[in-house]
XYZ file of C-alpha atoms in Angstrom:
121
model
C 121.963 19.359 28.879
C 124.639 21.470 29.935
C 128.096 20.230 29.869
C 130.218 21.748 32.776
C 134.247 20.572 33.617
C 136.186 21.890 36.610
C 139.949 22.535 36.869
C 142.334 23.937 39.660
C 141.561 22.133 42.336
C 144.778 20.985 44.325
C 146.427 20.738 47.431
C 147.510 23.714 49.166
C 148.494 25.331 52.757
C 146.653 26.733 55.244
C 146.337 30.405 54.156
C 147.032 29.783 50.831
C 145.150 30.337 47.702
C 143.765 28.755 44.949
C 141.378 29.899 41.821
C 138.666 27.039 40.240
C 137.643 27.264 36.887
C 134.376 26.014 35.555
C 134.242 25.653 31.608
C 130.291 25.455 30.750
C 128.881 24.772 27.139
C 125.699 27.257 27.963
C 124.780 29.443 30.482
C 120.898 29.610 31.507
C 120.463 31.980 34.327
C 122.884 31.091 36.832
C 126.190 28.891 37.795
C 126.822 27.631 41.413
C 129.920 26.046 43.027
C 128.840 23.337 45.826
C 131.713 21.240 47.641
C 130.974 18.180 49.685
C 133.755 17.252 52.213
C 133.764 13.194 52.920
C 130.898 12.342 55.613
C 129.738 15.709 55.228
C 126.358 17.211 53.605
C 126.624 19.151 50.353
C 126.897 22.845 50.514
C 126.246 25.540 48.153
C 129.484 27.777 48.612
C 128.516 30.529 45.629
C 126.382 31.535 43.122
C 126.810 33.845 40.165
C 123.173 34.945 38.724
C 122.270 36.530 35.303
C 123.209 39.992 35.790
C 125.940 39.463 38.010
C 124.251 38.826 41.283
C 125.885 36.708 44.131
C 126.045 34.665 47.121
C 127.474 33.131 49.429
C 127.611 30.592 52.134
C 128.069 32.267 55.584
C 131.501 30.036 55.792
C 132.865 31.372 52.965
C 131.472 34.921 52.693
C 134.711 37.536 53.013
C 137.152 34.581 51.833
C 135.747 33.361 48.553
C 134.532 35.385 45.477
C 132.680 34.192 42.362
C 132.895 35.363 38.841
C 132.121 35.041 35.080
C 134.531 36.037 32.100
C 133.169 38.509 30.158
C 133.044 36.574 27.065
C 133.948 32.779 27.631
C 131.696 30.771 29.261
C 133.760 30.468 32.559
C 132.767 30.787 36.235
C 135.999 31.200 38.553
C 135.903 30.641 42.289
C 138.380 32.578 43.473
C 139.531 30.990 47.201
C 141.774 32.592 49.756
C 142.664 32.511 53.345
C 141.699 28.615 53.300
C 141.471 26.316 55.797
C 141.871 22.464 56.700
C 138.166 22.969 56.936
C 137.572 24.007 53.649
C 138.917 20.579 52.231
C 136.221 19.105 49.764
C 135.420 17.854 46.496
C 134.144 21.157 44.534
C 131.320 20.809 41.913
C 130.060 23.411 39.422
C 126.498 23.156 38.729
C 124.184 24.876 36.382
C 120.670 26.124 36.328
C 117.722 28.792 36.084
C 117.175 31.252 38.491
C 114.397 31.459 40.812
C 113.536 34.349 42.196
C 110.922 34.473 45.005
C 111.183 38.182 46.773
C 114.414 39.035 47.804
C 115.545 35.559 47.588
C 117.567 33.927 44.826
C 117.853 30.169 44.282
C 119.022 28.511 41.803
C 117.392 25.351 40.331
C 120.419 23.229 39.051
C 119.739 21.230 35.888
C 123.144 19.543 35.573
C 126.878 19.158 37.386
C 130.342 18.864 36.426
C 132.215 15.876 37.856
C 134.600 17.630 40.308
C 137.621 18.798 41.244
C 139.769 18.102 44.605
C 140.713 20.752 46.845
C 142.622 19.669 49.848
C 143.956 22.211 52.282
C 146.720 21.081 54.768
C 147.804 22.609 58.390
């Protein structure tokens, strides 16, 4: 089992930035940031795979950046140009990479507790 702990959430005005941190106990192939707003479906916002390959949801592409520390077991989500639509609970999750042709997926096995991000207009 992988332990994951998120931090860095908070409240910010539209146009602002936040950086989320996910500390995890071991890396098994990929780490993802998911988000879920009240009354909405969970969305995979960003994923980083072993080797540094990344993928993003269209809703965050160009504004969010996922990265991994070189030595620490930490993954970050830098969020810029935030809008009220980004208000959600953000969850860090880890799992194993699955590759099918050009499609890369992270098969999630473990989740963190989440951190709230609130963006006001």
